[in-house]
PDB file of C-alpha atoms in Angstrom:
ATOM      1  CA  UNK S  45      50.459 -49.503  -2.661  1.00  0.00           C
ATOM      2  CA  UNK S  46      46.838 -49.400  -3.806  1.00  0.00           C
ATOM      3  CA  UNK S  47      44.337 -51.088  -1.499  1.00  0.00           C
ATOM      4  CA  UNK S  48      41.914 -53.638  -2.889  1.00  0.00           C
ATOM      5  CA  UNK S  49      38.303 -52.426  -2.851  1.00  0.00           C
ATOM      6  CA  UNK S  50      36.371 -55.056  -0.850  1.00  0.00           C
ATOM      7  CA  UNK S  51      33.263 -54.839  -3.026  1.00  0.00           C
ATOM      8  CA  UNK S  52      35.296 -55.221  -6.216  1.00  0.00           C
ATOM      9  CA  UNK S  53      37.114 -58.171  -4.633  1.00  0.00           C
ATOM     10  CA  UNK S  54      33.859 -59.907  -3.690  1.00  0.00           C
ATOM     11  CA  UNK S  55      32.453 -59.392  -7.177  1.00  0.00           C
ATOM     12  CA  UNK S  56      35.701 -60.669  -8.743  1.00  0.00           C
ATOM     13  CA  UNK S  57      35.698 -63.830  -6.594  1.00  0.00           C
ATOM     14  CA  UNK S  58      32.138 -64.673  -7.622  1.00  0.00           C
ATOM     15  CA  UNK S  59      32.571 -63.661 -11.252  1.00  0.00           C
ATOM     16  CA  UNK S  60      35.493 -66.069 -11.519  1.00  0.00           C
ATOM     17  CA  UNK S  61      33.619 -68.791  -9.672  1.00  0.00           C
ATOM     18  CA  UNK S  62      30.601 -68.531 -11.915  1.00  0.00           C
ATOM     19  CA  UNK S  63      32.688 -68.414 -15.054  1.00  0.00           C
ATOM     20  CA  UNK S  64      35.396 -70.986 -14.295  1.00  0.00           C
ATOM     21  CA  UNK S  65      33.884 -73.162 -11.585  1.00  0.00           C
ATOM     22  CA  UNK S  66      36.692 -72.330  -9.156  1.00  0.00           C
ATOM     23  CA  UNK S  67      37.550 -69.237  -7.144  1.00  0.00           C
ATOM     24  CA  UNK S  68      40.530 -67.106  -8.151  1.00  0.00           C
ATOM     25  CA  UNK S  69      43.871 -67.898  -6.519  1.00  0.00           C
ATOM     26  CA  UNK S  70      45.769 -65.291  -4.537  1.00  0.00           C
ATOM     27  CA  UNK S  71      47.946 -64.922  -7.620  1.00  0.00           C
ATOM     28  CA  UNK S  72      44.877 -64.283  -9.793  1.00  0.00           C
ATOM     29  CA  UNK S  73      43.628 -61.671  -7.332  1.00  0.00           C
ATOM     30  CA  UNK S  74      47.021 -59.981  -7.133  1.00  0.00           C
ATOM     31  CA  UNK S  75      47.236 -59.884 -10.932  1.00  0.00           C
ATOM     32  CA  UNK S  76      43.706 -58.601 -11.404  1.00  0.00           C
ATOM     33  CA  UNK S  77      44.055 -55.765  -8.889  1.00  0.00           C
ATOM     34  CA  UNK S  78      47.718 -55.005  -9.584  1.00  0.00           C
ATOM     35  CA  UNK S  79      48.863 -55.644  -6.024  1.00  0.00           C
ATOM     36  CA  UNK S  80      51.438 -57.897  -4.366  1.00  0.00           C
ATOM     37  CA  UNK S  81      50.402 -61.403  -3.326  1.00  0.00           C
ATOM     38  CA  UNK S  82      50.626 -60.555   0.370  1.00  0.00           C
ATOM     39  CA  UNK S  83      48.262 -57.603  -0.178  1.00  0.00           C
ATOM     40  CA  UNK S  84      45.824 -59.931  -1.985  1.00  0.00           C
ATOM     41  CA  UNK S  85      46.020 -62.343   0.951  1.00  0.00           C
ATOM     42  CA  UNK S  86      45.408 -59.550   3.461  1.00  0.00           C
ATOM     43  CA  UNK S  87      42.465 -58.153   1.473  1.00  0.00           C
ATOM     44  CA  UNK S  88      40.847 -61.580   1.233  1.00  0.00           C
ATOM     45  CA  UNK S  89      41.366 -62.306   4.936  1.00  0.00           C
ATOM     46  CA  UNK S  90      39.828 -58.954   5.846  1.00  0.00           C
ATOM     47  CA  UNK S  91      36.794 -59.462   3.633  1.00  0.00           C
ATOM     48  CA  UNK S  92      34.638 -60.115   6.636  1.00  0.00           C
ATOM     49  CA  UNK S  93      31.178 -60.551   5.199  1.00  0.00           C
ATOM     50  CA  UNK S  94      29.572 -62.907   7.658  1.00  0.00           C
ATOM     51  CA  UNK S  95      30.485 -66.476   6.811  1.00  0.00           C
ATOM     52  CA  UNK S  96      30.158 -65.867   3.109  1.00  0.00           C
ATOM     53  CA  UNK S  97      33.785 -66.057   2.001  1.00  0.00           C
ATOM     54  CA  UNK S  98      36.073 -68.156   4.159  1.00  0.00           C
ATOM     55  CA  UNK S  99      39.787 -68.481   3.547  1.00  0.00           C
ATOM     56  CA  UNK S 100      41.895 -71.536   4.214  1.00  0.00           C
ATOM     57  CA  UNK S 101      43.651 -71.001   7.560  1.00  0.00           C
ATOM     58  CA  UNK S 102      47.036 -72.160   6.270  1.00  0.00           C
ATOM     59  CA  UNK S 103      47.194 -71.113   2.626  1.00  0.00           C
ATOM     60  CA  UNK S 104      45.051 -67.962   2.717  1.00  0.00           C
ATOM     61  CA  UNK S 105      43.329 -69.098  -0.499  1.00  0.00           C
ATOM     62  CA  UNK S 106      39.521 -69.023  -0.855  1.00  0.00           C
ATOM     63  CA  UNK S 107      38.206 -72.145   0.871  1.00  0.00           C
ATOM     64  CA  UNK S 108      34.516 -71.582   0.384  1.00  0.00           C
ATOM     65  CA  UNK S 109      32.460 -68.755  -1.036  1.00  0.00           C
ATOM     66  CA  UNK S 110      28.920 -69.567  -0.035  1.00  0.00           C
ATOM     67  CA  UNK S 111      27.233 -71.541  -1.468  1.00  0.00           C
ATOM     68  CA  UNK S 112      30.239 -72.682  -3.513  1.00  0.00           C
ATOM     69  CA  UNK S 113      33.129 -74.826  -2.297  1.00  0.00           C
ATOM     70  CA  UNK S 114      36.632 -74.444  -3.708  1.00  0.00           C
ATOM     71  CA  UNK S 115      37.265 -78.129  -3.075  1.00  0.00           C
ATOM     72  CA  UNK S 116      35.402 -81.133  -4.446  1.00  0.00           C
ATOM     73  CA  UNK S 117      32.365 -82.127  -2.371  1.00  0.00           C
ATOM     74  CA  UNK S 118      29.642 -84.805  -2.708  1.00  0.00           C
ATOM     75  CA  UNK S 119      27.440 -82.168  -4.405  1.00  0.00           C
ATOM     76  CA  UNK S 120      28.367 -81.505  -8.011  1.00  0.00           C
ATOM     77  CA  UNK S 121      26.294 -78.927  -9.862  1.00  0.00           C
ATOM     78  CA  UNK S 122      26.495 -78.592 -13.626  1.00  0.00           C
ATOM     79  CA  UNK S 123      25.097 -76.328 -16.301  1.00  0.00           C
ATOM     80  CA  UNK S 124      26.173 -77.366 -19.768  1.00  0.00           C
ATOM     81  CA  UNK S 125      29.953 -77.555 -19.618  1.00  0.00           C
ATOM     82  CA  UNK S 126      30.219 -75.479 -16.455  1.00  0.00           C
ATOM     83  CA  UNK S 127      30.588 -77.223 -13.111  1.00  0.00           C
ATOM     84  CA  UNK S 128      30.591 -76.148  -9.464  1.00  0.00           C
ATOM     85  CA  UNK S 129      30.831 -77.824  -6.065  1.00  0.00           C
ATOM     86  CA  UNK S 130      28.226 -76.929  -3.451  1.00  0.00           C
ATOM     87  CA  UNK S 131      29.140 -77.031   0.230  1.00  0.00           C
ATOM     88  CA  UNK S 132      26.116 -79.050   1.276  1.00  0.00           C
ATOM     89  CA  UNK S 133      22.623 -80.163   0.319  1.00  0.00           C
ATOM     90  CA  UNK S 134      21.202 -76.753   1.227  1.00  0.00           C
ATOM     91  CA  UNK S 135      23.831 -74.927  -0.778  1.00  0.00           C
ATOM     92  CA  UNK S 136      23.224 -76.888  -3.972  1.00  0.00           C
ATOM     93  CA  UNK S 137      19.923 -75.017  -4.237  1.00  0.00           C
ATOM     94  CA  UNK S 138      21.795 -71.799  -3.454  1.00  0.00           C
ATOM     95  CA  UNK S 139      24.019 -72.453  -6.462  1.00  0.00           C
ATOM     96  CA  UNK S 140      20.922 -72.754  -8.657  1.00  0.00           C
ATOM     97  CA  UNK S 141      19.599 -69.456  -7.243  1.00  0.00           C
ATOM     98  CA  UNK S 142      22.855 -67.584  -7.910  1.00  0.00           C
ATOM     99  CA  UNK S 143      23.475 -69.177 -11.309  1.00  0.00           C
ATOM    100  CA  UNK S 144      19.884 -68.228 -12.124  1.00  0.00           C
ATOM    101  CA  UNK S 145      19.277 -71.181 -14.390  1.00  0.00           C
ATOM    102  CA  UNK S 146      18.091 -74.750 -14.188  1.00  0.00           C
ATOM    103  CA  UNK S 147      21.094 -76.808 -13.136  1.00  0.00           C
ATOM    104  CA  UNK S 148      21.756 -80.500 -12.795  1.00  0.00           C
ATOM    105  CA  UNK S 149      22.968 -81.993  -9.508  1.00  0.00           C
ATOM    106  CA  UNK S 150      24.862 -85.242  -9.096  1.00  0.00           C
ATOM    107  CA  UNK S 151      24.993 -86.334  -5.484  1.00  0.00           C
ATOM    108  CA  UNK S 152      24.825 -89.509  -3.434  1.00  0.00           C
ATOM    109  CA  UNK S 153      22.839 -90.715  -0.456  1.00  0.00           C
ATOM    110  CA  UNK S 154      25.045 -90.054   2.583  1.00  0.00           C
ATOM    111  CA  UNK S 155      24.003 -93.416   4.043  1.00  0.00           C
ATOM    112  CA  UNK S 156      24.142 -95.912   1.206  1.00  0.00           C
ATOM    113  CA  UNK S 157      25.983 -94.061  -1.547  1.00  0.00           C
ATOM    114  CA  UNK S 158      23.204 -94.512  -4.088  1.00  0.00           C
ATOM    115  CA  UNK S 159      23.396 -91.863  -6.797  1.00  0.00           C
ATOM    116  CA  UNK S 160      20.821 -89.084  -6.518  1.00  0.00           C
ATOM    117  CA  UNK S 161      20.358 -86.900  -9.581  1.00  0.00           C
ATOM    118  CA  UNK S 162      18.309 -83.749  -9.290  1.00  0.00           C
ATOM    119  CA  UNK S 163      17.199 -81.055 -11.643  1.00  0.00           C
ATOM    120  CA  UNK S 164      17.155 -77.749  -9.777  1.00  0.00           C
ATOM    121  CA  UNK S 165      15.078 -74.996 -11.270  1.00  0.00           C
ATOM    122  CA  UNK S 166      15.490 -71.690  -9.414  1.00  0.00           C
ATOM    123  CA  UNK S 167      11.817 -70.985 -10.085  1.00  0.00           C
ATOM    124  CA  UNK S 168      10.211 -74.318  -9.139  1.00  0.00           C
ATOM    125  CA  UNK S 169      10.691 -76.740  -6.254  1.00  0.00           C
ATOM    126  CA  UNK S 170      12.460 -80.028  -6.998  1.00  0.00           C
ATOM    127  CA  UNK S 171      10.431 -83.113  -7.743  1.00  0.00           C
ATOM    128  CA  UNK S 172      12.235 -85.814  -5.788  1.00  0.00           C
ATOM    129  CA  UNK S 173      11.516 -87.550  -2.493  1.00  0.00           C
ATOM    130  CA  UNK S 174      15.077 -87.369  -1.152  1.00  0.00           C
ATOM    131  CA  UNK S 175      15.486 -85.543   2.177  1.00  0.00           C
ATOM    132  CA  UNK S 176      18.032 -83.260   3.830  1.00  0.00           C
ATOM    133  CA  UNK S 177      19.287 -83.954   7.331  1.00  0.00           C
ATOM    134  CA  UNK S 178      20.386 -81.012   9.495  1.00  0.00           C
ATOM    135  CA  UNK S 179      22.585 -82.798  12.018  1.00  0.00           C
ATOM    136  CA  UNK S 180      23.406 -79.753  14.138  1.00  0.00           C
ATOM    137  CA  UNK S 181      21.028 -77.172  15.607  1.00  0.00           C
ATOM    138  CA  UNK S 182      21.371 -73.651  14.177  1.00  0.00           C
ATOM    139  CA  UNK S 183      23.236 -72.371  17.249  1.00  0.00           C
ATOM    140  CA  UNK S 184      26.127 -74.697  16.331  1.00  0.00           C
ATOM    141  CA  UNK S 185      26.256 -74.133  12.554  1.00  0.00           C
ATOM    142  CA  UNK S 186      29.191 -71.747  12.759  1.00  0.00           C
ATOM    143  CA  UNK S 187      31.275 -73.514  15.422  1.00  0.00           C
ATOM    144  CA  UNK S 188      33.024 -75.605  12.777  1.00  0.00           C
ATOM    145  CA  UNK S 189      31.759 -74.565   9.379  1.00  0.00           C
ATOM    146  CA  UNK S 190      33.677 -77.330   7.604  1.00  0.00           C
ATOM    147  CA  UNK S 191      31.966 -80.022   9.689  1.00  0.00           C
ATOM    148  CA  UNK S 192      28.565 -78.341   9.429  1.00  0.00           C
TER     149      UNK S 192
ATOM    150  CA  UNK D  51      23.384 -80.558   5.757  1.00  0.00           C
ATOM    151  CA  UNK D  52      23.501 -83.885   4.012  1.00  0.00           C
ATOM    152  CA  UNK D  53      21.354 -85.510   1.366  1.00  0.00           C
ATOM    153  CA  UNK D  54      19.706 -88.867   1.986  1.00  0.00           C
ATOM    154  CA  UNK D  55      17.465 -91.100  -0.085  1.00  0.00           C
ATOM    155  CA  UNK D  56      14.806 -91.142   2.671  1.00  0.00           C
ATOM    156  CA  UNK D  57      14.205 -90.681   6.394  1.00  0.00           C
ATOM    157  CA  UNK D  58      14.962 -94.351   6.891  1.00  0.00           C
ATOM    158  CA  UNK D  59      18.450 -93.774   5.516  1.00  0.00           C
ATOM    159  CA  UNK D  60      18.931 -90.815   7.896  1.00  0.00           C
ATOM    160  CA  UNK D  61      18.000 -93.007  10.859  1.00  0.00           C
ATOM    161  CA  UNK D  62      20.296 -95.802   9.726  1.00  0.00           C
ATOM    162  CA  UNK D  63      23.245 -93.434   9.214  1.00  0.00           C
ATOM    163  CA  UNK D  64      22.815 -91.572  12.508  1.00  0.00           C
ATOM    164  CA  UNK D  65      22.559 -94.870  14.421  1.00  0.00           C
ATOM    165  CA  UNK D  66      25.695 -96.181  12.720  1.00  0.00           C
ATOM    166  CA  UNK D  67      27.655 -93.025  13.578  1.00  0.00           C
ATOM    167  CA  UNK D  68      26.205 -92.657  17.076  1.00  0.00           C
ATOM    168  CA  UNK D  69      24.603 -89.297  16.278  1.00  0.00           C
ATOM    169  CA  UNK D  70      21.192 -88.054  17.312  1.00  0.00           C
ATOM    170  CA  UNK D  71      18.767 -87.340  14.492  1.00  0.00           C
ATOM    171  CA  UNK D  72      18.645 -83.565  13.987  1.00  0.00           C
ATOM    172  CA  UNK D  73      15.987 -82.171  11.661  1.00  0.00           C
ATOM    173  CA  UNK D  74      14.827 -83.820   8.452  1.00  0.00           C
ATOM    174  CA  UNK D  75      13.400 -81.593   5.735  1.00  0.00           C
ATOM    175  CA  UNK D  76      11.971 -82.448   2.350  1.00  0.00           C
ATOM    176  CA  UNK D  77      13.650 -80.956  -0.716  1.00  0.00           C
ATOM    177  CA  UNK D  78      10.851 -78.490  -1.419  1.00  0.00           C
ATOM    178  CA  UNK D  79      11.368 -76.868   1.999  1.00  0.00           C
ATOM    179  CA  UNK D  80      15.153 -76.723   1.594  1.00  0.00           C
ATOM    180  CA  UNK D  81      14.657 -75.210  -1.870  1.00  0.00           C
ATOM    181  CA  UNK D  82      12.429 -72.520  -0.340  1.00  0.00           C
ATOM    182  CA  UNK D  83      15.004 -71.896   2.374  1.00  0.00           C
ATOM    183  CA  UNK D  84      17.790 -71.515  -0.213  1.00  0.00           C
ATOM    184  CA  UNK D  85      15.620 -69.192  -2.333  1.00  0.00           C
ATOM    185  CA  UNK D  86      15.066 -66.946   0.671  1.00  0.00           C
ATOM    186  CA  UNK D  87      18.643 -67.243   1.990  1.00  0.00           C
ATOM    187  CA  UNK D  88      20.733 -66.620  -1.103  1.00  0.00           C
ATOM    188  CA  UNK D  89      20.994 -63.592  -3.306  1.00  0.00           C
ATOM    189  CA  UNK D  90      23.590 -62.890  -5.956  1.00  0.00           C
ATOM    190  CA  UNK D  91      26.784 -61.685  -4.251  1.00  0.00           C
ATOM    191  CA  UNK D  92      27.941 -60.217  -7.569  1.00  0.00           C
ATOM    192  CA  UNK D  93      25.488 -57.364  -7.015  1.00  0.00           C
ATOM    193  CA  UNK D  94      27.449 -54.341  -5.828  1.00  0.00           C
ATOM    194  CA  UNK D  95      24.831 -53.488  -3.203  1.00  0.00           C
ATOM    195  CA  UNK D  96      24.837 -57.024  -1.766  1.00  0.00           C
ATOM    196  CA  UNK D  97      25.549 -57.215   1.953  1.00  0.00           C
ATOM    197  CA  UNK D  98      25.711 -59.944   4.571  1.00  0.00           C
ATOM    198  CA  UNK D  99      22.547 -60.290   6.608  1.00  0.00           C
ATOM    199  CA  UNK D 100      22.448 -59.550  10.321  1.00  0.00           C
ATOM    200  CA  UNK D 101      21.754 -62.417  12.720  1.00  0.00           C
ATOM    201  CA  UNK D 102      18.137 -61.275  13.172  1.00  0.00           C
ATOM    202  CA  UNK D 103      17.592 -61.020   9.413  1.00  0.00           C
ATOM    203  CA  UNK D 104      18.896 -64.570   9.011  1.00  0.00           C
ATOM    204  CA  UNK D 105      16.581 -65.758  11.778  1.00  0.00           C
ATOM    205  CA  UNK D 106      13.665 -64.112   9.962  1.00  0.00           C
ATOM    206  CA  UNK D 107      14.582 -65.968   6.754  1.00  0.00           C
ATOM    207  CA  UNK D 108      14.540 -69.275   8.631  1.00  0.00           C
ATOM    208  CA  UNK D 109      11.162 -68.410  10.158  1.00  0.00           C
ATOM    209  CA  UNK D 110       9.793 -67.416   6.747  1.00  0.00           C
ATOM    210  CA  UNK D 111       9.817 -71.047   5.649  1.00  0.00           C
ATOM    211  CA  UNK D 112       8.077 -72.183   8.824  1.00  0.00           C
ATOM    212  CA  UNK D 113      11.119 -73.295  10.829  1.00  0.00           C
ATOM    213  CA  UNK D 114      10.959 -72.276  14.465  1.00  0.00           C
ATOM    214  CA  UNK D 115      11.837 -73.560  17.922  1.00  0.00           C
ATOM    215  CA  UNK D 116      15.115 -74.137  19.732  1.00  0.00           C
ATOM    216  CA  UNK D 117      16.688 -76.246  16.981  1.00  0.00           C
ATOM    217  CA  UNK D 118      16.451 -73.363  14.514  1.00  0.00           C
ATOM    218  CA  UNK D 119      17.636 -70.618  16.865  1.00  0.00           C
ATOM    219  CA  UNK D 120      20.841 -68.984  15.601  1.00  0.00           C
ATOM    220  CA  UNK D 121      23.526 -68.085  18.174  1.00  0.00           C
ATOM    221  CA  UNK D 122      23.206 -64.644  19.770  1.00  0.00           C
TER     222      UNK D 122
END
C-alpha cells in the first residue's frame, strides 16, 4: 500500500483547515491519499513535527494543528464567512499570521466573561488594552498541552 | 494563555482559583511573539523549529529569565 508523504499530509491538513475551518477527518485523509483509514491514522500519528499537529489520544483524529483547534474554544476567529478556533490568546494572533489577512476575534475575559472583540491585522499590532496571562512558565508548556 | 480585560482581572481570577500570577503581557507584545513564532505550515519547506530556535524567538521580543526558559 502506498505510504502517505508527510509533507503532503501536513499541507493537506492546513489547506483543509484554512478552507473549511476544520481539519480533515481520518476518512477525508484516507480518501484524499487513496489509503485505508488505519494507514491515514498511522501517518497522522507519525507526523511528528514538534507540537504542531497533535492527534486525539483515543480517536486518532486531529485534535489541534497549531495555532488552530479542531474543537470549539473561547477564541473564535472569523474572516468573512470563514471561521476558525484558536487554541489560546497567543494563537489567535498566529491564526491571523497564517491566514495572512485582517481577521476578527470574538473572545471573552477569562475572569468576568465580558465580551472582547479584536481586529487582528497581521501587519499592525492590535489596538486594545486587554492583556494575556501566561499561567505556566515555558518549561511546563508542553507537560499538558491541553491545559496550557 | 488566556485573555483578560486587564491585570486586575488576572489577579482576581488567579486568587479565585488559587493560582500564582504567571506573566502578564500586553496584546502588542503577544502579537509580536505570534508574528515571530508562526509561519505558514502550508509551505512545503516549512519545518518545526528546534528548542534553541524557539528560545531565540522568545528572546527576540524581549522575554528572558527563568519563566521564559523552555525545557531542555
